[in-house]
Each structure stands twice: as C-alpha cells, then as structure tokens.
Tab-separated table of C-alpha atoms in Angstrom:
chain	number	residue	atom	x	y	z
A	1189	MET	CA	120.953	43.814	84.780
A	1190	ALA	CA	123.688	41.763	86.408
A	1191	GLY	CA	125.451	39.020	84.543
A	1192	GLU	CA	124.701	35.363	84.999
A	1193	VAL	CA	125.438	33.703	88.335
A	1194	THR	CA	127.771	30.936	87.240
A	1195	GLY	CA	129.958	30.573	90.317
A	1196	ASN	CA	133.115	31.550	88.342
A	1197	ALA	CA	135.098	34.625	89.457
A	1198	ILE	CA	132.344	35.595	91.891
A	1199	ARG	CA	133.397	37.634	94.925
A	1200	THR	CA	132.332	36.142	98.261
A	1201	GLU	CA	131.782	38.269	101.364
A	1202	VAL	CA	130.758	37.521	104.921
A	1203	ALA	CA	127.784	39.641	106.005
A	1204	ILE	CA	128.483	42.474	108.449
A	1205	THR	CA	127.717	40.954	111.851
A	1206	ILE	CA	126.366	42.483	115.067
A	1207	SER	CA	126.080	40.419	118.239
A	1208	TYR	CA	122.732	40.173	119.988
A	1209	SER	CA	124.190	41.713	123.156
A	1210	GLU	CA	125.384	44.722	121.130
A	1211	LEU	CA	121.972	45.050	119.535
A	1212	GLN	CA	120.266	45.080	122.942
A	1213	ASP	CA	122.429	47.987	124.171
A	1214	THR	CA	120.440	51.081	123.237
A	1215	GLU	CA	123.325	53.331	124.350
A	1216	LEU	CA	125.812	51.690	121.981
A	1217	ASP	CA	126.620	53.521	118.747
A	1218	LEU	CA	126.386	50.985	115.930
A	1219	SER	CA	126.324	53.601	113.162
A	1220	ALA	CA	129.555	52.405	111.548
A	1221	LYS	CA	128.242	48.857	111.126
A	1222	ILE	CA	124.794	50.054	110.027
A	1223	LYS	CA	126.401	52.251	107.372
A	1224	GLU	CA	128.771	49.490	106.241
A	1225	GLY	CA	125.964	46.965	105.888
A	1226	PHE	CA	122.927	49.042	104.913
A	1227	GLY	CA	124.399	52.297	103.572
A	1228	PRO	CA	124.692	53.361	99.915
A	1229	HIS	CA	127.912	51.363	99.453
A	1230	GLY	CA	126.841	48.339	101.515
A	1231	LEU	CA	125.425	44.990	100.453
A	1232	GLY	CA	122.082	45.717	102.107
A	1233	ILE	CA	122.446	42.871	104.608
A	1234	ILE	CA	123.485	42.521	108.275
A	1235	SER	CA	123.535	39.321	110.345
A	1236	ILE	CA	122.866	39.029	114.085
A	1237	SER	CA	124.847	36.456	116.083
A	1238	ASP	CA	124.447	34.755	119.471
A	1239	VAL	CA	120.655	34.986	119.657
A	1240	PRO	CA	119.281	32.759	122.450
A	1241	GLU	CA	116.915	30.002	121.235
A	1242	PHE	CA	117.299	30.964	117.577
A	1243	SER	CA	119.118	27.805	116.432
A	1244	HIS	CA	116.560	25.539	118.102
A	1245	LEU	CA	113.563	27.438	116.703
A	1246	ARG	CA	115.109	27.545	113.225
A	1247	ARG	CA	115.644	23.791	113.086
A	1248	SER	CA	112.205	23.055	114.525
A	1249	LEU	CA	110.476	25.026	111.774
A	1250	LEU	CA	112.695	24.192	108.791
A	1251	HIS	CA	112.368	20.448	109.377
A	1252	LEU	CA	108.613	20.871	108.858
A	1253	SER	CA	109.050	22.415	105.408
A	1254	PRO	CA	109.576	19.134	103.464
A	1255	ARG	CA	106.722	17.526	105.393
A	1256	LEU	CA	104.412	20.353	104.357
A	1257	ALA	CA	105.464	20.066	100.712
A	1258	ARG	CA	104.789	16.306	100.773
A	1259	LEU	CA	101.214	16.612	101.993
A	1260	SER	CA	98.658	15.301	99.544
A	1261	GLU	CA	97.472	17.664	96.841
A	1262	LYS	CA	94.052	17.577	98.473
A	1263	TYR	CA	95.402	18.914	101.772
A	1264	LYS	CA	97.559	21.538	100.068
A	1265	GLU	CA	94.633	22.784	97.990
A	1266	GLU	CA	92.690	23.273	101.215
A	1267	LEU	CA	95.538	25.511	102.416
A	1268	GLU	CA	95.463	27.737	99.328
A	1269	ASP	CA	93.935	31.214	99.502
A	1270	PRO	CA	93.497	32.529	95.944
A	1271	GLU	CA	91.579	35.590	97.181
A	1272	SER	CA	94.791	36.821	98.817
A	1273	ARG	CA	96.685	36.207	95.551
A	1274	TYR	CA	98.157	33.211	97.384
A	1275	ASN	CA	99.775	35.483	99.975
A	1276	PHE	CA	98.267	33.416	102.778
A	1277	GLY	CA	98.563	29.654	103.087
A	1278	TRP	CA	100.172	27.369	100.499
A	1279	SER	CA	101.444	28.676	97.160
A	1280	HIS	CA	103.134	26.694	94.400
A	1281	GLY	CA	103.396	27.518	90.702
A	1282	LYS	CA	101.284	30.672	90.985
A	1283	GLU	CA	103.936	33.279	90.192
A	1284	LYS	CA	105.780	33.660	86.898
A	1285	LEU	CA	109.522	33.964	86.626
A	1286	GLU	CA	111.034	36.608	84.379
A	1287	SER	CA	111.512	33.879	81.776
A	1288	GLY	CA	107.701	33.848	81.524
A	1289	LYS	CA	107.362	30.350	82.953
A	1290	LEU	CA	105.499	29.527	86.148
A	1291	ASP	CA	107.797	29.160	89.134
A	1292	THR	CA	107.506	25.502	90.111
A	1293	PHE	CA	110.964	25.306	91.673
A	1294	LYS	CA	109.760	26.259	95.142
A	1295	GLY	CA	106.669	26.084	97.320
A	1296	SER	CA	105.769	28.611	99.997
A	1297	PHE	CA	103.605	28.814	103.072
A	1298	TYR	CA	102.614	32.340	104.125
A	1299	ALA	CA	101.163	33.507	107.447
A	1300	ASN	CA	101.177	36.497	109.768
A	1301	PRO	CA	103.128	35.175	112.791
A	1302	ILE	CA	101.803	37.901	115.103
A	1303	LEU	CA	98.094	38.254	114.264
A	1304	ASP	CA	95.855	35.439	113.040
A	1305	VAL	CA	93.173	38.010	112.196
A	1306	PRO	CA	94.746	41.398	111.336
A	1307	THR	CA	91.351	43.095	111.052
A	1308	ASN	CA	87.629	42.353	111.010
A	1309	ASP	CA	86.886	45.336	108.777
A	1310	LEU	CA	85.346	43.756	105.652
A	1311	SER	CA	86.132	46.781	103.494
A	1312	LEU	CA	89.839	46.525	104.391
A	1313	ILE	CA	89.829	42.762	103.845
A	1314	GLU	CA	88.427	43.338	100.364
A	1315	ARG	CA	90.740	46.275	99.651
A	1316	TYR	CA	93.993	44.694	100.933
A	1317	PRO	CA	93.479	40.916	100.844
A	1318	SER	CA	97.221	40.221	100.768
A	1319	TYR	CA	97.557	41.611	104.308
A	1320	CYS	CA	94.119	41.628	105.904
A	1321	ARG	CA	92.842	38.118	105.346
A	1322	PRO	CA	93.154	35.580	108.211
A	1323	ASN	CA	95.824	32.906	108.472
A	1324	LYS	CA	95.183	29.373	107.186
A	1325	TRP	CA	96.923	26.735	109.312
A	1326	PRO	CA	97.107	22.985	108.591
A	1327	ALA	CA	95.453	22.219	111.933
A	1328	ASN	CA	94.683	18.600	111.017
A	1329	SER	CA	97.411	17.641	108.544
A	1330	LEU	CA	100.429	19.302	110.238
A	1331	PRO	CA	99.292	20.843	113.550
A	1332	GLU	CA	102.813	21.515	114.882
A	1333	LEU	CA	103.498	24.014	112.073
A	1334	GLU	CA	101.526	26.861	113.670
A	1335	ARG	CA	103.470	26.897	116.946
A	1336	ALA	CA	106.885	26.570	115.270
A	1337	PHE	CA	106.082	29.240	112.673
A	1338	LYS	CA	104.837	31.743	115.240
A	1339	ALA	CA	107.713	31.137	117.663
A	1340	LEU	CA	110.429	31.781	115.084
A	1341	GLY	CA	108.525	34.649	113.474
A	1342	LYS	CA	108.011	36.449	116.788
A	1343	LEU	CA	111.676	36.083	117.737
A	1344	MET	CA	112.844	37.410	114.374
A	1345	LEU	CA	110.435	40.334	114.661
A	1346	ASP	CA	111.764	41.259	118.109
A	1347	ILE	CA	115.367	41.145	116.826
A	1348	GLY	CA	114.382	43.184	113.771
A	1349	LEU	CA	112.793	45.877	115.953
A	1350	LEU	CA	116.058	46.218	117.881
A	1351	LEU	CA	117.930	46.525	114.595
A	1352	ALA	CA	115.425	49.114	113.368
A	1353	TYR	CA	116.101	51.205	116.497
A	1354	HIS	CA	119.802	51.376	115.657
A	1355	CYS	CA	119.004	52.092	111.994
A	1356	ASP	CA	116.910	55.065	113.110
A	1357	LYS	CA	119.812	56.340	115.234
A	1358	TYR	CA	122.091	56.165	112.209
A	1359	VAL	CA	119.639	57.894	109.859
A	1360	SER	CA	118.969	60.650	112.412
A	1361	LYS	CA	122.658	61.548	112.165
A	1362	CYS	CA	122.318	61.928	108.407
A	1363	GLU	CA	119.230	64.137	108.452
A	1364	ALA	CA	116.353	64.980	110.744
A	1365	VAL	CA	113.731	62.220	110.872
A	1366	GLN	CA	110.334	62.860	112.396
A	1367	PRO	CA	109.123	60.302	114.995
A	1368	ALA	CA	106.243	59.256	112.729
A	1369	GLU	CA	108.798	58.303	110.062
A	1370	SER	CA	111.069	56.186	112.274
A	1371	MET	CA	111.344	52.615	111.052
A	1372	GLY	CA	111.107	51.259	114.579
A	1373	GLY	CA	107.849	53.076	115.316
A	1374	ILE	CA	106.338	52.154	111.959
A	1375	LEU	CA	107.140	48.467	112.373
A	1376	GLN	CA	106.119	48.337	116.040
A	1377	ARG	CA	102.537	49.358	115.254
A	1378	SER	CA	102.190	47.438	111.990
A	1379	ARG	CA	99.678	44.627	111.473
A	1380	CYS	CA	101.214	43.605	108.122
A	1381	HIS	CA	104.185	41.404	109.067
A	1382	LYS	CA	104.325	38.249	106.974
A	1383	GLY	CA	106.332	35.049	107.383
A	1384	ARG	CA	107.200	32.811	104.439
A	1385	LEU	CA	108.336	29.226	104.902
A	1386	LEU	CA	110.049	28.159	101.676
A	1387	TYR	CA	110.730	24.717	100.289
A	1388	TYR	CA	112.949	24.330	97.222
A	1389	PHE	CA	112.204	21.109	95.377
A	1390	PRO	CA	115.138	18.797	94.608
A	1391	ARG	CA	116.657	18.521	91.165
A	1392	GLN	CA	116.173	15.006	89.822
A	1393	GLU	CA	118.340	14.985	86.706
A	1394	SER	CA	122.096	15.443	86.495
A	1395	GLY	CA	123.086	18.605	84.670
A	1396	ARG	CA	119.575	20.016	84.483
A	1397	LEU	CA	119.498	23.795	84.680
A	1398	GLN	CA	116.572	25.858	85.852
A	1399	ASP	CA	115.893	28.466	83.235
A	1400	ASN	CA	115.328	31.729	85.037
A	1401	LEU	CA	117.812	34.582	85.476
A	1402	GLY	CA	120.931	32.532	86.072
A	1403	PRO	CA	121.895	28.927	85.536
A	1404	ALA	CA	120.254	26.726	88.172
A	1405	SER	CA	118.955	29.739	90.086
A	1406	TRP	CA	116.329	28.773	92.671
A	1407	CYS	CA	114.969	32.308	92.982
A	1408	GLY	CA	115.397	35.076	90.386
A	1409	TRP	CA	116.621	38.630	90.936
A	1410	HIS	CA	114.247	40.791	92.969
A	1411	THR	CA	113.997	43.379	95.731
A	1412	ASP	CA	111.621	43.141	98.699
A	1413	HIS	CA	109.085	45.956	98.957
A	1414	GLY	CA	108.734	45.932	102.757
A	1415	SER	CA	111.036	47.486	105.377
A	1416	LEU	CA	113.272	44.695	106.691
A	1417	THR	CA	113.425	41.062	105.620
A	1418	GLY	CA	114.690	38.594	108.211
A	1419	LEU	CA	116.324	35.462	106.807
A	1420	THR	CA	117.462	32.145	108.186
A	1421	CYS	CA	120.368	30.286	106.641
A	1422	GLY	CA	119.021	27.591	104.332
A	1423	MET	CA	118.848	23.983	105.508
A	1424	PHE	CA	119.831	21.316	102.956
A	1425	THR	CA	118.408	17.809	103.272
A	1426	ARG	CA	118.406	14.565	101.309
A	1427	ASN	CA	115.940	11.787	102.132
A	1428	GLY	CA	115.060	13.579	105.353
A	1429	ASP	CA	118.642	13.865	106.606
A	1430	GLU	CA	120.339	17.215	107.042
A	1431	ILE	CA	123.487	17.557	104.917
A	1432	LEU	CA	126.132	20.157	104.144
A	1433	PRO	CA	125.553	22.276	101.014
A	1434	PRO	CA	126.499	20.049	98.060
A	1435	ASP	CA	127.852	22.972	96.006
A	1436	SER	CA	129.891	25.840	97.474
A	1437	ALA	CA	128.599	28.184	94.763
A	1438	ALA	CA	124.979	27.728	95.870
A	1439	GLY	CA	123.355	30.328	98.087
A	1440	LEU	CA	122.391	34.003	98.355
A	1441	TYR	CA	123.730	36.471	95.789
A	1442	ILE	CA	123.453	40.254	95.865
A	1443	ARG	CA	123.915	42.774	93.067
A	1444	THR	CA	125.764	45.882	94.232
A	1445	ARG	CA	125.212	49.470	93.138
A	1446	SER	CA	128.255	49.067	90.863
A	1447	ASP	CA	126.515	46.089	89.207
A	1448	GLU	CA	128.861	43.515	90.721
A	1449	VAL	CA	127.461	40.145	91.780
A	1450	VAL	CA	128.548	39.091	95.272
A	1451	LYS	CA	127.860	35.837	97.127
A	1452	VAL	CA	126.989	36.639	100.752
A	1453	ILE	CA	127.631	34.229	103.605
A	1454	PHE	CA	126.213	34.116	107.108
A	1455	GLN	CA	126.167	31.249	109.587
A	1456	GLU	CA	123.289	28.896	110.318
A	1457	ASP	CA	123.122	30.132	113.943
A	1458	GLN	CA	122.742	33.744	112.762
A	1459	VAL	CA	119.679	35.599	111.538
A	1460	ALA	CA	120.250	38.019	108.660
A	1461	TYR	CA	118.271	41.130	107.725
A	1462	GLN	CA	118.018	42.774	104.324
A	1463	ILE	CA	116.779	46.275	103.590
A	1464	GLY	CA	113.474	46.617	101.710
A	1465	GLU	CA	112.201	49.285	99.356
A	1466	THR	CA	110.051	51.187	101.856
A	1467	THR	CA	113.043	51.675	104.152
A	1468	GLU	CA	114.972	53.220	101.278
A	1469	ILE	CA	112.002	55.500	100.613
A	1470	LEU	CA	111.498	56.599	104.230
A	1471	SER	CA	115.229	57.010	104.925
A	1472	LYS	CA	115.623	59.058	101.740
A	1473	GLY	CA	118.285	56.725	100.458
A	1474	HIS	CA	120.489	56.548	103.557
A	1475	LEU	CA	119.528	52.862	103.915
A	1476	CYS	CA	119.587	51.069	100.577
A	1477	VAL	CA	117.860	48.060	99.049
A	1478	THR	CA	119.889	45.670	96.869
A	1479	PRO	CA	118.601	43.114	94.337
A	1480	HIS	CA	119.250	39.509	95.335
A	1481	CYS	CA	118.698	35.955	94.120
A	1482	VAL	CA	119.250	32.384	95.308
A	1483	LYS	CA	121.391	30.015	93.259
A	1484	ALA	CA	120.688	26.281	93.376
A	1485	PRO	CA	123.451	23.696	93.773
A	1486	GLU	CA	124.722	22.024	90.595
A	1487	GLY	CA	126.388	18.726	89.787
A	1488	ASP	CA	125.667	15.098	90.567
A	1489	GLU	CA	125.912	15.697	94.321
A	1490	ALA	CA	122.940	18.059	94.089
A	1491	ILE	CA	120.516	15.436	92.782
A	1492	GLY	CA	117.735	14.833	95.277
A	1493	VAL	CA	118.812	17.720	97.544
A	1494	GLU	CA	116.090	19.872	99.110
A	1495	ARG	CA	116.479	23.319	100.655
A	1496	SER	CA	114.280	24.866	103.330
A	1497	THR	CA	114.414	28.385	104.716
A	1498	PHE	CA	112.258	31.020	106.389
A	1499	ALA	CA	111.837	34.718	105.678
A	1500	LEU	CA	110.049	37.306	107.793
A	1501	PHE	CA	108.878	40.342	105.857
A	1502	MET	CA	108.677	43.207	108.346
A	1503	GLN	CA	106.377	45.714	106.683
A	1504	PRO	CA	104.579	48.979	107.458
A	1505	ASP	CA	100.884	48.982	108.182
A	1506	TRP	CA	98.653	49.169	105.118
A	1507	ASP	CA	97.754	52.815	105.890
A	1508	GLN	CA	101.359	54.035	106.338
A	1509	GLN	CA	101.962	56.920	103.912
A	1510	LEU	CA	104.947	56.785	101.561
A	1511	GLY	CA	106.246	59.768	99.617
A	1512	PHE	CA	108.028	58.897	96.366
A	1513	GLY	CA	110.592	61.628	95.835
A	1514	SER	CA	112.974	62.068	92.935
A	1515	GLU	CA	115.618	59.949	94.711
A	1516	PHE	CA	113.449	56.814	94.493
A	1517	CYS	CA	114.598	54.818	91.458
A	1518	LEU	CA	112.524	51.599	91.524
A	1519	HIS	CA	109.236	50.970	89.684
A	1520	LYS	CA	109.103	54.454	88.138
A	1521	GLU	CA	107.251	52.957	85.189
A	1522	MET	CA	104.340	52.342	87.587
A	1523	ILE	CA	104.803	55.020	90.247
A	1524	PRO	CA	105.641	58.548	89.059
A	1525	SER	CA	107.986	60.713	91.099
A	1526	GLY	CA	106.090	62.975	93.509
A	1527	SER	CA	103.339	60.447	94.225
A	1528	THR	CA	102.101	59.770	97.754
A	1529	LEU	CA	100.639	56.335	98.434
A	1530	SER	CA	99.855	54.195	101.432
A	1531	PHE	CA	101.943	51.044	101.804
A	1532	GLY	CA	98.805	49.041	101.023
A	1533	GLN	CA	98.313	50.907	97.752
A	1534	TYR	CA	101.984	50.611	96.852
A	1535	SER	CA	102.170	46.884	97.479
A	1536	GLU	CA	98.886	46.193	95.680
A	1537	ILE	CA	100.285	47.889	92.572
A	1538	LEU	CA	103.301	45.584	92.688
A	1539	LEU	CA	101.178	42.516	93.411
A	1540	ASN	CA	98.870	43.369	90.508
A	1541	GLU	CA	101.908	43.522	88.249
A	1542	TYR	CA	103.910	40.555	89.477
A	1543	TYR	CA	101.319	38.158	90.947
A	1544	TYR	CA	98.125	38.739	89.002
A	1545	GLN	CA	98.654	40.272	85.590
A	1546	ARG	CA	101.732	38.180	84.808
A	1547	VAL	CA	99.964	34.999	85.866
A	1548	SER	CA	96.512	35.543	84.414
A	1549	GLY	CA	97.303	38.001	81.646
A	1550	GLY	CA	94.432	40.210	82.770
A	1551	ALA	CA	93.808	43.193	84.995
A	1552	ALA	CA	93.081	42.646	88.651
A	1553	PRO	CA	90.178	44.227	90.501
A	1554	GLY	CA	91.217	47.662	91.737
A	1555	ASP	CA	93.750	48.351	88.969
A	1556	LYS	CA	91.890	51.398	87.708
A	1557	ILE	CA	91.498	52.809	91.224
A	1558	GLU	CA	95.223	52.350	91.843
A	1559	GLU	CA	96.117	54.075	88.583
A	1560	GLU	CA	93.946	57.040	89.399
A	1561	LYS	CA	95.461	57.381	92.862
A	1562	VAL	CA	99.012	57.100	91.532
A	1563	ASN	CA	98.410	59.855	89.019
A	1564	ALA	CA	96.465	62.100	91.363
C-alpha cells in the first residue's frame, strides 16, 4: 500500500497528451504515446486536448452538481435506487471507506448517458441491476440535468472510442488480438456505459482532516473495474462562484507499479482517460490499470470550497466474457486464476464485496451463485 498523500516530496507529472486531431487520424501511429501513458511503466492516464465543445459541455454539467446536492432530502430520496445498489440516481453515504466509516464526503448521481432503458428483459434486470435498471432523472426538480449529462457523456464516449481504436493498434503490435477481443469493438456494442456526476462537500472547519487513506483525501485508493474511465478536470466553487484550486497539493494521485505516489495534472479544457481492470485483463497486461485517489484541499483557504467533476465509466456489455489468467493480479482472493466470467458476473462480485457486504454486513442475493460460478 502506498504511503500517505501529504503533499510533501510528491512527484508531479503532466499527463501524456494527444490532440483530438491526432486521435481522429486512423492512419497515425500513436503507439509510442499509448505505451508511455497506458503501458506497464506508464501512469495509466492519457489526456485529450482541443476537443470541440468539450469546455462548454463540461461547465454546463458541473455547475449543476452543487444544485443537485442542495435539493431537499425529499427530492434526493426520490432519486435513489437502492435496488441497483445505488448505481443509478442519487447516492450519498451508502459506501464504506476503507477506514470502515460511511463515505459522506461526496455525493454522486449515476446514469447511463446513452440508453435510458438498457434492456426490458426482467431476468437481466434482476440479475444485473447495477447495469440493467432504467435511469432516474430529476425531471421536476432539476430538468436541465438530463440534457447536460447526456451531451457530455456522449461526447466523452465518442472520444474514448477513438482512443480505444489506437489502443487496439498498439496491443496488436504486442501480440495477436482477435477482433472479438478488441477494446473498441467491445465498447462500441456495450449497453453498460455509466456516467457519474460527483459533488465533494465543502470542509467547514479549519484543520479538519478526513480520515480515510490519506490526510484530507476526498476519495480513497481504488482501481476502476471497467475498460476506460473518462474524467473531467475538477471544478472548484465557493458560494456558487468558480475559483482556482485553493491548495496546489489537492487533486488526482496515482500509485505507480514501483509504489511511488505521483500527482497527475491535466488541463480543464482536456478530457483524461484512465485504464480499467477489464482492459488489463483483455490486453493481457499490455495496457495497465493503476490505483488512484483524490486529495482534498487543506488549510483555511479550503473552508467552504466545493468540488464538482464527472466520470464516464466505459464498460463491456454484461455478457462479455473475461478470462482471468495467471497474469491478472487484482482480486485474487475472490476470483481464482483460470476462471472465466462475464463482465456482469465479475462486477457483481466486486459490488457485493464493496457496496453491499461492507455496508450492510450481510450477504447479497446471488452471492452463492457467483461463488459457484467462480469456482466452476
């Protein structure tokens, strides 16, 4: 486990950047940048610059985040979807941090920006509620959220698909990849993409530290289990006004393969993409996931400061098969080497562990079925 994120003697790096025009050129060889950003010795992150309309769509959505968080508790409860393990609609204080305490530092709004109804198959909705249930929009309390959320999510998906194409070109140079295993093809046909609008609540007391994995960390160390995660640069506000980050040490941190903690920077007019676990699995380790966290600002200047951001989890379809070979190192305590699972089965195992059992202390429906399939 990496050391604490204190802001002292921390290396800072600018994310490897590819311009949007480069990304659009399917004849261009971007293998060197893909390897530098996503390869075994990379930070697992690449940013895309000069994307038309991105800055406008980012600001339009992120300015709605504090308004959503300030809705009455009655309205927010109506937006909750416990049957999806709070993976649709509003979620606040439902997941436990590694400290064992409920995460009340941030609120989230989840929706599929591409499909309001991923499927009408009731058996699939029951089996994979985290992906198959319908969206829940605040049509009466904040009607403009739906359009802004979908517009930014669709743009980030389109950019991510272009990036996936170049990732596939790079991996194909490393070893033969069958068309069915290409990240671009898998993501193009998926119905599982999920957007997450995040709101980080302001700190109200000087010197108060949030007690998860690092001092004043807004989001503890984790890896994403999808394929690609698109990220916007966070927007800081105080009393509704946009401000510069009040603490230069605040932001996104990544833990490298050599266990070094690095602060990664990308610009507010860029969209960044991080590698997820299923990409590492399908690429057989040529594209690598890295643990990351978000550190909150500290000091008197941080009092009353809010942060808003948006993440798009680009994920395989729930029936996409994943083979867990000996090179896969994550979650081996739950998924033995040599197992073959669908993405839906894989993610449900992780959700049972991190979203249900740790919150309720009990087993979730389907746990026994998952265990039998893992060990089959």
